[in-house]
Each structure stands twice: as structure tokens, then as C-alpha cells.
Tab-separated table of C-alpha atoms in Angstrom:
chain	number	residue	atom	x	y	z
A	1438	MET	CA	-0.602	3.522	16.144
A	1439	ASP	CA	-2.627	5.361	18.813
A	1440	LYS	CA	-5.475	3.746	20.499
A	1441	LEU	CA	-8.350	4.700	22.423
A	1442	LEU	CA	-9.369	3.269	25.919
A	1443	ILE	CA	-13.149	3.475	26.791
A	1444	ARG	CA	-14.790	2.462	29.851
A	1445	GLY	CA	-18.463	2.300	29.042
A	1446	GLY	CA	-21.535	3.125	31.127
A	1447	ARG	CA	-21.326	6.931	31.453
A	1448	PRO	CA	-24.264	9.179	30.335
A	1449	LEU	CA	-23.288	12.207	28.423
A	1450	HIS	CA	-24.141	15.832	29.490
A	1451	GLY	CA	-23.062	19.254	28.428
A	1452	THR	CA	-22.260	21.295	25.073
A	1453	VAL	CA	-20.283	20.040	22.356
A	1454	PRO	CA	-19.021	22.479	19.681
A	1455	ILE	CA	-19.304	20.692	16.016
A	1456	SER	CA	-16.402	21.476	13.998
A	1457	GLY	CA	-16.469	22.509	10.213
A	1458	ALA	CA	-17.212	19.869	7.790
A	1459	LYS	CA	-14.418	17.912	6.441
A	1460	ASN	CA	-16.499	17.279	3.234
A	1461	ALA	CA	-16.937	21.016	2.725
A	1462	ALA	CA	-13.425	22.167	3.719
A	1463	LEU	CA	-11.634	19.984	1.268
A	1464	PRO	CA	-13.301	21.265	-1.901
A	1465	GLU	CA	-13.350	24.780	-0.638
A	1466	LEU	CA	-9.510	24.427	-0.032
A	1467	CYS	CA	-9.115	23.420	-3.752
A	1468	ALA	CA	-11.633	26.342	-4.617
A	1469	ALA	CA	-8.801	28.684	-3.608
A	1470	LEU	CA	-6.587	27.327	-6.414
A	1471	LEU	CA	-9.245	29.185	-8.901
A	1472	THR	CA	-7.775	32.754	-8.042
A	1473	ALA	CA	-4.669	34.416	-7.532
A	1474	GLU	CA	-6.033	36.611	-4.948
A	1475	PRO	CA	-6.145	35.852	-1.107
A	1476	VAL	CA	-8.719	33.447	0.305
A	1477	THR	CA	-9.696	32.967	4.043
A	1478	LEU	CA	-11.665	29.892	5.270
A	1479	ARG	CA	-12.898	29.913	8.853
A	1480	ASN	CA	-13.953	26.974	11.040
A	1481	VAL	CA	-11.588	24.635	9.128
A	1482	PRO	CA	-11.548	21.413	11.020
A	1483	HIS	CA	-8.066	19.966	12.448
A	1484	LEU	CA	-8.321	16.693	10.655
A	1485	GLN	CA	-5.655	14.363	8.944
A	1486	ASP	CA	-7.371	14.695	5.374
A	1487	VAL	CA	-7.291	18.683	6.015
A	1488	ALA	CA	-3.354	18.471	6.823
A	1489	THR	CA	-2.883	16.220	3.793
A	1490	MET	CA	-4.819	18.666	1.434
A	1491	LEU	CA	-2.862	21.480	3.020
A	1492	LYS	CA	0.414	19.918	2.361
A	1493	LEU	CA	-0.671	19.057	-1.314
A	1494	ILE	CA	-1.548	22.742	-2.325
A	1495	ARG	CA	1.547	23.844	-0.352
A	1496	ASN	CA	3.597	21.495	-2.742
A	1497	MET	CA	1.847	23.277	-5.842
A	1498	GLY	CA	3.185	26.492	-4.429
A	1499	VAL	CA	0.258	27.922	-2.576
A	1500	ASN	CA	0.991	29.903	0.575
A	1501	ALA	CA	-1.427	28.442	3.168
A	1502	GLU	CA	-1.189	29.321	6.701
A	1503	ARG	CA	-3.358	28.326	9.681
A	1504	GLY	CA	-3.923	30.983	12.384
A	1505	ASP	CA	-4.569	30.990	16.178
A	1506	ASP	CA	-8.102	31.804	15.334
A	1507	GLY	CA	-8.632	28.506	13.624
A	1508	ALA	CA	-8.781	30.290	10.073
A	1509	VAL	CA	-6.806	29.148	7.163
A	1510	ARG	CA	-5.292	31.875	4.767
A	1511	LEU	CA	-4.630	30.979	1.254
A	1512	ASN	CA	-2.920	32.660	-1.734
A	1513	ALA	CA	-2.466	30.666	-4.824
A	1514	GLY	CA	-0.812	33.723	-6.749
A	1515	ALA	CA	2.386	32.152	-6.982
A	1516	LEU	CA	0.957	28.502	-7.736
A	1517	ASN	CA	3.650	27.029	-10.068
A	1518	ASN	CA	2.908	23.156	-9.888
A	1519	VAL	CA	-0.198	21.749	-11.491
A	1520	GLU	CA	0.794	17.989	-10.267
A	1521	ALA	CA	-0.980	16.280	-7.311
A	1522	PRO	CA	1.416	13.292	-6.901
A	1523	TYR	CA	0.662	9.897	-5.473
A	1524	GLU	CA	2.839	10.220	-2.312
A	1525	LEU	CA	0.812	12.983	-1.132
A	1526	VAL	CA	-2.798	11.910	-2.134
A	1527	LYS	CA	-2.704	8.056	-1.664
A	1528	THR	CA	-4.692	8.136	1.801
A	1529	MET	CA	-7.382	10.767	0.440
A	1530	ARG	CA	-9.836	10.333	-2.329
A	1531	ALA	CA	-10.595	14.089	-2.189
A	1532	SER	CA	-7.298	14.644	-4.047
A	1533	VAL	CA	-9.456	14.461	-7.459
A	1534	LEU	CA	-11.076	17.795	-6.195
A	1535	ALA	CA	-7.868	19.654	-7.515
A	1536	LEU	CA	-8.397	18.435	-11.100
A	1537	GLY	CA	-11.366	20.795	-11.888
A	1538	PRO	CA	-9.855	23.944	-10.535
A	1539	LEU	CA	-6.308	23.330	-12.110
A	1540	LEU	CA	-7.848	22.543	-15.464
A	1541	ALA	CA	-10.017	25.413	-15.294
A	1542	ARG	CA	-7.434	28.228	-14.246
A	1543	PHE	CA	-4.261	26.782	-15.934
A	1544	GLY	CA	-5.454	24.571	-18.822
A	1545	HIS	CA	-3.658	21.439	-17.786
A	1546	ALA	CA	-3.096	19.339	-14.726
A	1547	LYS	CA	-1.874	15.949	-13.601
A	1548	VAL	CA	-3.569	14.395	-10.621
A	1549	SER	CA	-2.914	10.978	-8.997
A	1550	LEU	CA	-5.931	8.600	-8.905
A	1551	PRO	CA	-7.138	8.957	-5.392
A	1552	GLY	CA	-6.982	6.538	-2.338
A	1553	GLY	CA	-8.964	6.835	0.886
A	1554	CYS	CA	-11.259	4.209	2.887
A	1555	ALA	CA	-11.407	0.711	1.612
A	1556	ILE	CA	-15.279	0.845	1.435
A	1557	GLY	CA	-15.929	0.323	-1.965
A	1558	SER	CA	-15.108	1.590	-5.650
A	1559	ARG	CA	-15.310	5.418	-6.201
A	1560	PRO	CA	-14.867	5.633	-9.899
A	1561	VAL	CA	-13.285	8.751	-11.413
A	1562	ASP	CA	-14.986	8.147	-14.830
A	1563	GLN	CA	-17.685	10.626	-14.075
A	1564	HIS	CA	-15.178	13.315	-13.374
A	1565	ILE	CA	-13.528	12.525	-16.695
A	1566	LYS	CA	-16.872	12.269	-18.503
A	1567	GLY	CA	-17.804	15.641	-17.419
A	1568	LEU	CA	-14.637	17.461	-17.742
A	1569	SER	CA	-14.365	15.959	-21.307
A	1570	ALA	CA	-17.647	17.406	-22.238
A	1571	MET	CA	-16.264	20.912	-21.178
A	1572	GLY	CA	-13.247	20.675	-23.715
A	1573	ALA	CA	-10.837	18.695	-21.870
A	1574	GLU	CA	-8.610	15.737	-23.168
A	1575	ILE	CA	-8.045	13.407	-20.202
A	1576	ALA	CA	-5.771	10.173	-20.245
A	1577	VAL	CA	-5.098	7.863	-17.356
A	1578	GLU	CA	-1.377	7.049	-17.690
A	1579	HIS	CA	0.687	5.272	-14.914
A	1580	GLY	CA	-1.965	5.901	-12.141
A	1581	TYR	CA	-2.387	9.647	-13.083
A	1582	MET	CA	-5.241	11.587	-14.621
A	1583	VAL	CA	-3.276	13.752	-17.200
A	1584	ALA	CA	-5.748	16.544	-18.490
A	1585	ARG	CA	-5.358	19.511	-20.898
A	1586	LEU	CA	-7.515	21.648	-23.046
A	1587	ALA	CA	-8.460	20.499	-26.293
A	1588	ALA	CA	-6.464	21.808	-29.098
A	1589	GLY	CA	-7.171	25.308	-29.921
A	1590	ARG	CA	-9.177	26.013	-26.626
A	1591	THR	CA	-7.758	28.681	-24.107
A	1592	ARG	CA	-10.514	27.969	-21.692
A	1593	LEU	CA	-13.142	25.139	-20.699
A	1594	LYS	CA	-16.492	25.555	-22.465
A	1595	GLY	CA	-19.867	25.493	-20.868
A	1596	ALA	CA	-21.770	22.024	-21.319
A	1597	ARG	CA	-24.752	19.934	-20.109
A	1598	ILE	CA	-23.406	17.333	-17.776
A	1599	ALA	CA	-25.625	14.360	-16.880
A	1600	THR	CA	-23.875	11.978	-14.609
A	1601	ASP	CA	-24.802	8.439	-14.657
A	1602	MET	CA	-25.039	8.311	-10.912
A	1603	VAL	CA	-25.170	10.945	-8.197
A	1604	THR	CA	-21.605	12.181	-7.318
A	1605	VAL	CA	-20.555	14.600	-4.535
A	1606	THR	CA	-16.973	15.102	-5.640
A	1607	GLY	CA	-18.034	15.071	-9.216
A	1608	THR	CA	-20.580	17.719	-8.732
A	1609	GLU	CA	-17.909	19.892	-6.800
A	1610	ASN	CA	-15.371	19.326	-9.315
A	1611	PHE	CA	-17.813	20.573	-12.121
A	1612	LEU	CA	-18.937	23.603	-10.095
A	1613	MET	CA	-15.529	24.604	-9.702
A	1614	ALA	CA	-14.407	24.077	-13.390
A	1615	ALA	CA	-17.694	25.484	-14.897
A	1616	ALA	CA	-17.206	28.849	-12.633
A	1617	LEU	CA	-14.221	29.734	-15.122
A	1618	ALA	CA	-15.566	28.128	-18.171
A	1619	GLU	CA	-16.637	29.830	-21.413
A	1620	GLY	CA	-20.623	30.075	-21.477
A	1621	GLU	CA	-23.227	28.327	-19.425
A	1622	THR	CA	-22.931	24.881	-17.761
A	1623	ILE	CA	-26.025	22.839	-16.634
A	1624	LEU	CA	-25.403	20.193	-14.026
A	1625	GLU	CA	-28.260	17.542	-14.122
A	1626	ASN	CA	-28.558	14.728	-11.550
A	1627	ALA	CA	-26.358	16.963	-9.297
A	1628	ALA	CA	-25.606	15.954	-5.725
A	1629	GLN	CA	-27.716	17.815	-3.060
A	1630	GLU	CA	-25.754	17.482	0.059
A	1631	PRO	CA	-25.275	20.500	2.301
A	1632	GLU	CA	-21.565	20.803	1.442
A	1633	ILE	CA	-22.585	21.533	-2.283
A	1634	PRO	CA	-24.359	24.658	-1.669
A	1635	ASP	CA	-21.673	25.896	1.045
A	1636	LEU	CA	-19.133	25.455	-1.843
A	1637	ALA	CA	-21.503	27.135	-4.297
A	1638	GLU	CA	-21.931	30.052	-1.763
A	1639	MET	CA	-18.173	30.509	-1.569
A	1640	LEU	CA	-17.682	30.441	-5.328
A	1641	ILE	CA	-20.420	33.193	-5.523
A	1642	GLN	CA	-18.475	35.329	-3.049
A	1643	MET	CA	-15.469	34.866	-5.398
A	1644	GLY	CA	-17.648	36.213	-8.213
A	1645	ALA	CA	-19.081	33.165	-9.794
A	1646	ARG	CA	-22.453	32.902	-11.054
A	1647	ILE	CA	-24.573	30.103	-9.838
A	1648	GLU	CA	-28.219	29.244	-9.529
A	1649	GLY	CA	-29.880	26.038	-8.275
A	1650	HIS	CA	-27.460	24.900	-5.819
A	1651	GLY	CA	-29.019	22.470	-3.216
A	1652	SER	CA	-31.145	20.996	-5.973
A	1653	SER	CA	-30.630	18.401	-8.633
A	1654	ARG	CA	-30.213	20.785	-11.422
A	1655	ILE	CA	-27.495	23.510	-11.108
A	1656	ARG	CA	-26.821	26.424	-13.646
A	1657	ILE	CA	-23.485	28.099	-14.037
A	1658	GLN	CA	-22.621	30.988	-16.000
A	1659	GLY	CA	-18.841	31.180	-16.540
A	1660	VAL	CA	-16.889	34.208	-15.726
A	1661	GLU	CA	-13.419	35.257	-16.762
A	1662	THR	CA	-11.893	35.610	-13.463
A	1663	LEU	CA	-12.531	35.014	-9.816
A	1664	HIS	CA	-11.357	37.076	-6.830
A	1665	GLY	CA	-10.617	36.328	-3.256
A	1666	CYS	CA	-13.167	35.970	-0.401
A	1667	SER	CA	-13.724	35.234	3.242
A	1668	HIS	CA	-15.922	32.078	3.993
A	1669	GLN	CA	-16.966	30.296	6.879
A	1670	VAL	CA	-17.160	26.331	6.420
A	1671	VAL	CA	-20.464	24.835	7.448
A	1672	ALA	CA	-20.918	22.689	10.562
A	1673	ASP	CA	-20.291	19.029	10.072
A	1674	ARG	CA	-23.423	17.249	9.731
A	1675	ILE	CA	-21.861	13.750	10.214
A	1676	GLU	CA	-19.964	14.850	13.291
A	1677	THR	CA	-23.277	16.267	14.462
A	1678	GLY	CA	-25.207	12.809	13.673
A	1679	THR	CA	-22.477	10.797	15.308
A	1680	PHE	CA	-22.935	12.819	18.827
A	1681	LEU	CA	-26.602	12.515	18.591
A	1682	CYS	CA	-26.299	8.661	18.215
A	1683	ALA	CA	-23.638	8.875	21.057
A	1684	VAL	CA	-26.038	10.531	23.381
A	1685	ALA	CA	-28.936	8.220	22.370
A	1686	ALA	CA	-27.070	5.131	23.172
A	1687	THR	CA	-25.492	6.323	26.451
A	1688	GLY	CA	-28.398	8.418	27.879
A	1689	GLY	CA	-28.048	12.102	28.709
A	1690	ASP	CA	-28.678	15.564	27.600
A	1691	VAL	CA	-26.375	17.351	25.104
A	1692	VAL	CA	-26.398	20.379	22.770
A	1693	ALA	CA	-24.475	19.934	19.668
A	1694	GLN	CA	-23.457	23.700	19.134
A	1695	HIS	CA	-23.475	24.919	15.482
A	1696	GLY	CA	-25.359	21.544	14.293
A	1697	ARG	CA	-28.216	22.088	11.995
A	1698	ILE	CA	-31.215	20.060	12.263
A	1699	GLU	CA	-32.304	20.609	8.607
A	1700	HIS	CA	-28.956	19.038	7.394
A	1701	LEU	CA	-30.113	15.801	9.335
A	1702	GLU	CA	-33.813	15.215	8.739
A	1703	ALA	CA	-33.551	11.499	7.872
A	1704	VAL	CA	-31.349	10.887	11.057
A	1705	VAL	CA	-33.287	12.990	13.501
A	1706	GLU	CA	-36.597	11.245	12.345
A	1707	LYS	CA	-35.217	7.812	13.127
A	1708	LEU	CA	-33.817	8.777	16.508
A	1709	ARG	CA	-37.283	10.240	17.317
A	1710	GLU	CA	-38.977	7.161	16.200
A	1711	ALA	CA	-36.615	5.259	18.311
A	1712	GLY	CA	-37.528	7.305	21.428
A	1713	VAL	CA	-34.928	10.010	21.489
A	1714	THR	CA	-35.831	13.620	22.067
A	1715	VAL	CA	-34.241	15.793	19.330
A	1716	THR	CA	-35.233	19.520	19.195
A	1717	LYS	CA	-33.644	22.793	17.873
A	1718	ALA	CA	-31.650	24.679	20.384
A	1719	PRO	CA	-30.450	28.252	20.101
A	1720	ASN	CA	-27.385	27.928	17.692
A	1721	GLY	CA	-27.508	24.057	17.653
A	1722	ILE	CA	-29.398	20.814	18.249
A	1723	ARG	CA	-30.421	19.361	21.646
A	1724	VAL	CA	-30.581	15.745	22.298
A	1725	GLN	CA	-31.986	13.938	25.323
A	1726	SER	CA	-32.203	10.015	25.869
A	1727	ALA	CA	-32.790	7.753	28.751
A	1728	GLY	CA	-30.557	5.116	27.382
A	1729	ALA	CA	-30.255	2.533	24.603
A	1730	ARG	CA	-32.651	0.010	26.542
A	1731	GLN	CA	-35.509	2.510	26.301
A	1732	LEU	CA	-35.214	2.880	22.765
A	1733	LYS	CA	-36.755	0.761	20.035
A	1734	ALA	CA	-34.316	-0.419	16.981
A	1735	GLN	CA	-35.036	1.306	13.706
A	1736	SER	CA	-34.834	-0.147	10.177
A	1737	PHE	CA	-33.381	2.178	7.573
A	1738	ARG	CA	-32.035	2.371	3.909
A	1739	THR	CA	-29.000	4.446	2.997
A	1740	THR	CA	-29.444	6.578	0.000
A	1741	GLU	CA	-28.300	10.047	-1.531
A	1742	TYR	CA	-29.166	13.106	0.318
A	1743	PRO	CA	-31.744	13.953	1.600
A	1744	GLY	CA	-32.225	10.384	2.441
A	1745	PHE	CA	-30.302	8.500	5.368
A	1746	PRO	CA	-26.818	9.048	4.594
A	1747	THR	CA	-24.325	6.185	4.122
A	1748	ASP	CA	-21.848	7.993	6.479
A	1749	MET	CA	-24.195	7.558	9.333
A	1750	GLN	CA	-25.025	3.891	8.766
A	1751	ALA	CA	-22.234	2.501	11.052
A	1752	GLN	CA	-22.965	4.775	13.913
A	1753	PHE	CA	-26.855	4.232	13.850
A	1754	MET	CA	-26.128	0.273	13.579
A	1755	ALA	CA	-24.201	0.590	17.019
A	1756	LEU	CA	-27.220	2.234	18.463
A	1757	ASN	CA	-29.443	-0.489	17.196
A	1758	ALA	CA	-27.303	-3.346	18.653
A	1759	VAL	CA	-28.251	-2.312	22.179
A	1760	ALA	CA	-31.768	-1.040	21.510
A	1761	GLN	CA	-35.051	-3.090	21.730
A	1762	GLY	CA	-36.092	-5.288	19.007
A	1763	THR	CA	-34.856	-6.158	15.540
A	1764	ALA	CA	-33.983	-3.847	12.717
A	1765	LEU	CA	-33.022	-4.226	9.067
A	1766	VAL	CA	-30.013	-2.047	7.819
A	1767	THR	CA	-29.793	-1.794	4.060
A	1768	GLU	CA	-26.734	-0.306	2.594
A	1769	THR	CA	-27.064	0.802	-1.090
A	1770	ILE	CA	-24.187	3.307	-1.556
A	1771	PHE	CA	-21.010	1.414	-0.873
A	1772	GLU	CA	-20.499	-2.597	-1.268
A	1773	ASN	CA	-18.140	-2.899	1.521
A	1774	ARG	CA	-19.703	-0.818	4.207
A	1775	PHE	CA	-20.121	-3.612	6.781
A	1776	MET	CA	-16.659	-4.365	7.829
A	1777	HIS	CA	-17.506	-2.734	11.326
A	1778	VAL	CA	-20.162	-5.744	11.808
A	1779	ASN	CA	-17.478	-8.305	12.941
A	1780	GLU	CA	-15.935	-5.679	15.416
A	1781	LEU	CA	-19.267	-4.964	16.995
A	1782	VAL	CA	-19.942	-8.753	17.189
A	1783	ARG	CA	-16.729	-9.148	19.043
A	1784	LEU	CA	-18.388	-6.748	21.733
A	1785	GLY	CA	-21.258	-9.015	21.822
A	1786	ALA	CA	-23.571	-7.361	19.288
A	1787	ASN	CA	-26.015	-9.977	17.489
A	1788	ILE	CA	-25.811	-8.986	13.782
A	1789	GLN	CA	-26.335	-11.086	10.759
A	1790	ILE	CA	-25.420	-10.018	7.195
A	1791	ASP	CA	-27.129	-11.177	4.045
A	1792	GLY	CA	-25.729	-9.158	0.936
A	1793	LYS	CA	-26.604	-5.611	1.179
A	1794	VAL	CA	-28.692	-6.156	4.142
A	1795	ALA	CA	-27.796	-6.467	7.976
A	1796	MET	CA	-30.133	-7.969	10.623
A	1797	VAL	CA	-29.458	-6.199	13.857
A	1798	GLU	CA	-31.086	-7.914	17.069
A	1799	GLY	CA	-30.585	-5.682	20.153
A	1800	VAL	CA	-28.951	-7.241	23.116
A	1801	ARG	CA	-29.186	-6.349	26.825
A	1802	ALA	CA	-25.365	-5.286	26.994
A	1803	LEU	CA	-22.204	-5.127	24.925
A	1804	SER	CA	-19.002	-6.290	26.668
A	1805	GLY	CA	-15.857	-4.314	26.461
A	1806	ALA	CA	-13.216	-5.957	24.152
A	1807	THR	CA	-10.283	-5.174	21.868
A	1808	VAL	CA	-11.468	-4.008	18.302
A	1809	MET	CA	-9.904	-2.668	15.092
A	1810	ALA	CA	-11.325	0.405	13.120
A	1811	THR	CA	-11.531	-0.565	9.370
A	1812	ASP	CA	-12.566	2.778	8.224
A	1813	LEU	CA	-13.644	6.386	9.208
A	1814	ARG	CA	-17.291	5.754	10.127
A	1815	ALA	CA	-16.696	2.284	11.253
A	1816	SER	CA	-14.383	3.893	13.977
A	1817	ALA	CA	-16.968	6.094	15.163
A	1818	SER	CA	-19.551	3.228	15.598
A	1819	LEU	CA	-16.845	1.181	17.735
A	1820	VAL	CA	-16.377	4.487	19.839
A	1821	ILE	CA	-20.179	4.718	20.403
A	1822	ALA	CA	-20.419	0.830	21.158
A	1823	GLY	CA	-17.432	1.176	23.567
A	1824	LEU	CA	-19.228	4.198	25.557
A	1825	VAL	CA	-22.323	1.613	26.382
A	1826	ALA	CA	-20.208	-1.504	26.619
A	1827	GLU	CA	-19.683	-3.019	30.013
A	1828	GLY	CA	-15.998	-2.971	31.228
A	1829	GLU	CA	-12.962	-1.530	28.863
A	1830	THR	CA	-12.985	-1.405	25.355
A	1831	ARG	CA	-9.692	-0.693	23.177
A	1832	VAL	CA	-10.217	0.702	19.600
A	1833	ASP	CA	-7.045	0.148	17.518
A	1834	ARG	CA	-5.937	2.068	14.466
A	1835	ILE	CA	-7.782	5.264	15.221
A	1836	TYR	CA	-5.838	6.907	12.460
A	1837	HIS	CA	-9.077	6.336	10.647
A	1838	LEU	CA	-10.872	8.283	13.090
A	1839	ASP	CA	-8.521	11.329	12.970
A	1840	ARG	CA	-9.169	11.626	9.226
A	1841	GLY	CA	-12.746	12.841	9.963
A	1842	TYR	CA	-13.259	13.922	13.784
A	1843	ASP	CA	-11.604	16.886	15.395
A	1844	GLN	CA	-10.477	15.993	18.854
A	1845	MET	CA	-13.246	13.353	19.419
A	1846	GLU	CA	-12.033	11.987	22.532
A	1847	ALA	CA	-11.477	15.302	24.210
A	1848	LYS	CA	-15.045	16.428	23.205
A	1849	LEU	CA	-16.360	13.183	24.662
A	1850	ARG	CA	-14.297	13.527	27.641
A	1851	ALA	CA	-15.739	17.090	28.278
A	1852	LEU	CA	-19.310	15.564	28.159
A	1853	GLY	CA	-18.368	12.981	31.000
A	1854	ALA	CA	-17.308	9.897	29.050
A	1855	ASP	CA	-14.311	7.905	30.372
A	1856	ILE	CA	-12.165	7.799	27.376
A	1857	GLU	CA	-8.254	8.318	26.888
A	1858	ARG	CA	-6.012	8.383	23.949
A	1859	VAL	CA	-2.872	5.954	24.398
A	1860	LYS	CA	0.002	7.132	22.051
A	1861	SER	CA	1.769	4.235	20.220
């Protein structure tokens, strides 16, 4: 497996281009299954999860080509296979996003229960509950969700869906399914992450009738058919936040090109309270920092958007590990999302865990060591820690990193970091 070698102690300077959001690109690739007409997605990131999704939909009979301009051109007119097999989706939980579009357009689907990072349970029961309310019959058989329309139905039907929890992929699945359903669908307790309205705007370009996206209540009037479109994937707010934290920790002056400050308000507020200067820049965000030892540790609690994102918890913890003072980090979304703590401790961090709370006491310096990535965002936290640690840090199992960050080491190297990938 590839590794990253990082020699810490260098501030970061320059401009870093932020790639399209993985969590927008994946559902939008699935949205292309809703029409027989061509769809073009621009700013699609080069990530392992995206490659897996492209392989999956190609296996269904979709023509999917990535051009030199970074755009992906899709045509699901010849789609002839409504199965998402385990072999193709075992590493990616986003495979469940194929269920709604396939069911809505073809009336049946067979989708493997998803895999992904080992950071906690991600139940699909909310997907089943919502799609069942829309007239689907879904059974879990031999590790697959087998779905079909109820007897006598030719289309899904509109329904009021109130999920028991806020679910991003559930909201996305219901949005796509409802776009082709008969009648009106109302989503209560809908997720509000920026990737949701980005998907909704794509569906609207395809002819869908959607109101309220970006709020907790979304209204969809189903239409009989959708047409093709050209859509640009929104910039990745988590990649943006990761670079903001990296600059905060190392010190320096960087513009995150295409980053949108309004998508990261909770993180930006904590960075400013810590002593980092974060301002809007033309077509991006500018972050300026004197380095971690000039910063104050910040307590925070993860919660659904627009609160502090769980996907930024590990990265901010790495910053807290070398900031002045003590901070309490409370994780409320996933039960196993402190697996990076033991690896940060190997680098010299002072962190104690009590249930859902981690107490982080800033230390004067971290010391380079060999550490192992345990999940996607944990990988990013170890990279940030390595950038500020004294000596050399080796991060193993970075295939996790490649699932969510497009050429991260190349982007950091362009900003002045001493970082290299070592091929296995």
C-alpha cells in the first residue's frame, strides 16, 4: 500500500484549487440514471470512490467517459442492468444512492448493502422506510436490498416522508425518487448540507420541480420524464476546511480557490476564535495564521449541518493538539470516530477519551513517527499533524485518503510542504 512521508515544520503559502465535492458528485452520478438523455458533470474530482461509482454504473450499461477537461459525460439510455453487486460497492456506502433512481425509472432494483469507513453504523432502514412510503416493496435478501413497485403500480407515488433521523443519503435518495414519482412528495427533517441543494439544482435543470432545498422541508412535484443537463459539481467544503486547518496549524497564507465560506461557517467561527484570520477572497477563502502555538484550543460539538461537521472533527483535533490550552471535543454523529486519537498520541499528542468526549491538551510540539490511517478524515488529521511535527512522519494505509482527497500531497507540495508519496 502507498504511504506518505512528511517532514514537518514548513509554513504553507500560495493558492490551492479546491476540487468538486465527493459527497455531491456521487449522488449526481446516480442522478444521471434517471434519464435516457446525455448528462455532463463538470468539476468531478479524481477520487477512488468516484472511480468505483463510475465502474458501478458502467456495469449497469451506462456510457460514462471522463474527458481531458475534467468533465464526465454520461448516457444511461442503454442501461440494461439494475443490480449493484457487492463486489463493486463493498468499499463505498454511497452505492445505496443507486436505489432510488433505479426504482423510480425502471420500477425495480437490486442493490447490495453498502460498505465504507468503519466509523460507525449507517443504517439503511430510513431509505427503506421512505421508499416504502412511496409505494415500493423492499426486502433484504442475502445482503441485498431487493426493491420493486407494489402490485398494480407503474410509478412510485408521492408521499410525506418524515425520517427518524437526519440522513444525507436518505434525503438524496428520496429527492431523486420523488422527481419521477406520481404526485407530490414532502420531505420532513431533510438534511441541509450544501450537497443537497446542489443535487436539487441539477435535478431542476433536468426538469424536476423542487422547492425548499437547503431547508429541513423539501417539496417535490413529480414529473413523468427527466431530460439531460450540464451541471458543475459544487466545491468540496470538507477539503476546503481541511486546508484551512492545515494552514492554521503550520502557519502561512493560503487562498483556497473555489472554497465557499458560507458552507463552513461553524468551522470558520472556531478558527477565528482560535486566532486564525479567515476572510473571503475573490473566488475563494483566504486563511492566514502565525502557527499553532499562537492559537488557542477550541472546544466544539459535532452536529448536523449547519453545525460543526463530523467530517471536520479529526482535522480540528489535530490543530487543537498543538494549540495553547485544553479543549473538549464531543462527537455526536458516529460512535467510532475517535480512532485517530491513538495515532495522534503516537505523535506526542495529549488526548484522553471518555465516551463521546475527547479532552485535548495542547503540547509544545509533536514528534514524527509511523502512524496508520483508519478512515478517510482520520487520514487527513494525521497529515496535518505530520505537517507540524518535528522530524519525519510516515502515514500508512493512505488508500483511505485517496477516497476523499484529490491529489492532496501534490496540492500541499505546491504550497511548500515537504511531503511525498511512496509507492508500495
